[in-house]
Short mmCIF file of C-alpha atoms and ligand atoms in Angstrom, two decimals:
data_model
loop_
_atom_site.label_atom_id
_atom_site.label_comp_id
_atom_site.label_asym_id
_atom_site.label_seq_id
_atom_site.Cartn_x
_atom_site.Cartn_y
_atom_site.Cartn_z
CA THR A 1 1.45 -3.90 15.68
CA SER A 2 0.31 -7.52 16.33
CA LEU A 3 2.46 -10.18 16.84
CA ARG A 4 1.00 -12.58 14.52
CA PRO A 5 3.31 -13.47 11.72
CA ARG A 6 2.28 -11.72 8.49
CA GLN A 7 -0.69 -13.72 7.18
CA GLU A 8 -0.18 -14.80 3.53
CA ARG A 9 -1.84 -12.51 0.96
CA PRO A 10 -1.07 -14.90 -2.22
CA ALA A 11 -3.81 -13.47 -4.55
CA LEU A 12 -1.88 -10.00 -4.31
CA GLN A 13 1.58 -10.80 -4.38
CA LYS A 14 1.26 -13.11 -7.58
CA LEU A 15 -0.48 -10.29 -9.24
CA LEU A 16 2.18 -7.70 -8.10
CA GLU A 17 5.14 -10.12 -9.22
CA LEU A 18 3.17 -10.16 -12.52
CA LEU A 19 2.86 -6.41 -12.65
CA LEU A 20 6.53 -5.68 -11.93
CA PRO A 21 8.23 -6.80 -14.91
CA ASN A 22 5.37 -4.92 -16.91
CA LEU A 23 6.41 -2.04 -15.35
CA GLU A 24 10.14 -2.55 -15.64
CA ARG A 25 10.03 -2.99 -19.22
CA LYS A 26 8.85 0.59 -19.58
CA ASP A 27 12.37 1.64 -18.18
CA PRO A 28 14.60 0.08 -20.86
CA ARG A 29 17.28 2.11 -19.78
CA GLN A 30 16.82 1.14 -16.18
CA PHE A 31 17.12 4.42 -14.77
CA PHE A 32 14.42 3.40 -12.26
CA ALA A 33 16.03 -0.55 -11.61
CA TRP A 34 18.12 0.65 -8.98
CA PRO A 35 18.75 3.25 -5.97
CA VAL A 36 19.90 6.79 -7.34
CA THR A 37 23.06 7.27 -5.65
CA ASP A 38 24.73 10.86 -4.37
CA ASN A 39 27.59 10.16 -6.82
CA ILE A 40 25.53 9.89 -9.94
CA ALA A 41 23.13 12.40 -8.22
CA PRO A 42 24.72 15.13 -6.51
CA GLY A 43 22.43 16.14 -3.09
CA TYR A 44 20.26 13.65 -4.41
CA SER A 45 19.52 11.87 -0.55
CA SER A 46 19.15 15.62 1.00
CA ILE A 47 16.73 16.63 -1.77
CA ILE A 48 14.55 13.72 -1.96
CA ASN A 49 13.54 11.99 1.78
CA LYS A 50 11.63 8.95 0.38
CA PRO A 51 13.69 7.30 -2.40
CA MET A 52 12.02 4.41 -4.34
CA ASP A 53 13.39 1.78 -7.39
CA PHE A 54 11.88 -0.93 -9.15
CA SER A 55 14.59 -3.35 -6.86
CA THR A 56 13.04 -1.87 -3.67
CA MET A 57 9.78 -2.43 -5.06
CA LYS A 58 10.61 -6.23 -5.76
CA GLN A 59 12.16 -6.73 -2.07
CA LYS A 60 8.91 -5.43 -0.73
CA ILE A 61 6.86 -7.92 -2.85
CA GLU A 62 8.84 -10.71 -1.86
CA ASP A 63 8.97 -9.79 2.07
CA ASN A 64 4.87 -9.40 1.65
CA GLN A 65 5.06 -5.94 2.93
CA TYR A 66 2.25 -4.56 0.28
CA ARG A 67 -1.50 -4.74 1.71
CA THR A 68 -3.20 -3.66 -1.28
CA LEU A 69 -2.61 -2.40 -5.04
CA GLN A 70 -3.01 0.98 -3.98
CA GLU A 71 0.39 0.56 -1.87
CA PHE A 72 2.36 -0.85 -4.73
CA THR A 73 0.96 2.12 -6.91
CA ASP A 74 1.99 4.75 -4.44
CA ASP A 75 5.33 3.44 -4.25
CA PHE A 76 5.55 3.42 -8.29
CA VAL A 77 4.12 7.15 -8.35
CA LEU A 78 6.38 8.15 -5.51
CA MET A 79 9.56 6.59 -7.70
CA CYS A 80 8.16 8.62 -10.95
CA ASN A 81 7.46 11.90 -8.93
CA ASN A 82 11.01 11.90 -7.17
CA ALA A 83 12.68 12.04 -10.58
CA MET A 84 10.64 14.79 -11.60
CA THR A 85 11.59 16.82 -8.10
CA TYR A 86 15.12 16.40 -8.51
CA ASN A 87 15.64 16.22 -12.08
CA GLN A 88 14.95 19.49 -14.32
CA PRO A 89 12.36 19.19 -17.01
CA ASP A 90 14.36 19.43 -19.93
CA THR A 91 16.66 16.02 -18.44
CA VAL A 92 16.45 12.30 -19.91
CA TYR A 93 15.67 11.58 -16.11
CA TYR A 94 12.57 13.81 -15.88
CA LYS A 95 11.01 13.39 -19.20
CA ALA A 96 11.41 9.40 -18.95
CA ALA A 97 9.64 9.38 -15.34
CA LYS A 98 6.91 11.45 -16.83
CA ARG A 99 6.15 8.77 -19.80
CA LEU A 100 6.91 5.71 -17.46
CA LEU A 101 4.38 6.97 -14.88
CA HIS A 102 1.74 8.02 -17.42
CA THR A 103 2.00 4.42 -18.88
CA GLY A 104 2.61 2.60 -15.68
CA LEU A 105 -0.59 3.94 -14.12
CA ARG A 106 -2.53 3.15 -17.54
CA THR A 107 -1.35 -0.28 -16.44
CA LEU A 108 -2.08 -0.66 -12.68
CA THR A 109 -5.74 1.00 -13.24
CA ALA A 110 -6.48 -0.87 -16.25
CA GLU A 111 -10.14 -2.79 -16.29
CA LYS A 112 -8.38 -6.34 -16.30
CA VAL A 113 -6.51 -5.76 -13.23
CA ARG A 114 -8.96 -3.87 -10.87
CA PRO A 115 -11.30 -7.43 -10.46
CA TYR A 116 -8.24 -9.56 -9.28
CA VAL A 117 -7.51 -7.15 -6.17
CA PRO A 118 -9.86 -7.76 -3.05
CA THR A 119 -11.70 -4.71 -1.97
CA ILE A 120 -11.06 -5.22 1.69
CA SER A 121 -7.07 -4.83 2.67
C1 OEZ B 1 20.05 3.98 -11.31
O1 OEZ B 1 19.65 5.34 -11.62
C2 OEZ B 1 20.91 5.28 -12.80
C3 OEZ B 1 21.39 4.43 -13.64
C4 OEZ B 1 21.90 4.73 -14.51
C5 OEZ B 1 21.86 5.52 -15.40
C6 OEZ B 1 22.54 5.89 -16.85
O2 OEZ B 1 22.83 5.23 -17.31
N1 OEZ B 1 22.66 7.43 -17.28
C7 OEZ B 1 23.02 7.54 -18.55
C8 OEZ B 1 22.11 8.00 -19.70
C9 OEZ B 1 23.25 9.41 -19.53
C10 OEZ B 1 24.26 8.43 -18.36
C11 OEZ B 1 21.15 7.22 -14.62
C12 OEZ B 1 20.79 6.73 -13.78
C13 OEZ B 1 19.98 7.96 -13.16
C14 OEZ B 1 18.43 7.64 -12.51
C15 OEZ B 1 18.46 8.79 -11.98
C16 OEZ B 1 16.89 9.28 -11.56
C17 OEZ B 1 15.90 8.39 -11.29
O3 OEZ B 1 16.86 10.44 -10.91
N2 OEZ B 1 19.32 9.87 -12.42
C18 OEZ B 1 19.05 11.02 -11.64
C19 OEZ B 1 20.90 12.04 -12.12
C20 OEZ B 1 21.57 11.17 -12.74
N3 OEZ B 1 21.34 9.80 -13.07
C21 OEZ B 1 20.55 9.21 -12.70
#
């Protein structure tokens, strides 16, 4: 809660700006591109208390709100888990989320990504 302005984290921010489009390409039908609304998903806001989507993640990168790669990964996992919580397993959304989670985590934990993230946050 220090009053100091957010210090720059250029390396991490640049890495996340590269990783996000990589993850978005794994969602060609753009089910995860924008916040899910109650009118397309009845009761969504009362079932999912921490909504997340790619547009929100993009804004958080631009606002320098991710201090570590782990925080970015946590939002990605949250987004996928929300879809697997609200939607039944036999829906396109559940299946898309399961696949996205699996393939996206492979990207985020790839050896070539690890070295670019300073271990201290
Ligand atoms: C931004 O969210 C969306 C945007 C577009 C669409 C969409 O094009 N749906 C068409 C495929 C059959 C109708 C679906 C969604 C959507 C995502 C989700 C998620 C992510 O749970 N969802 C759940 C129930 C109903 N619709 C959705």
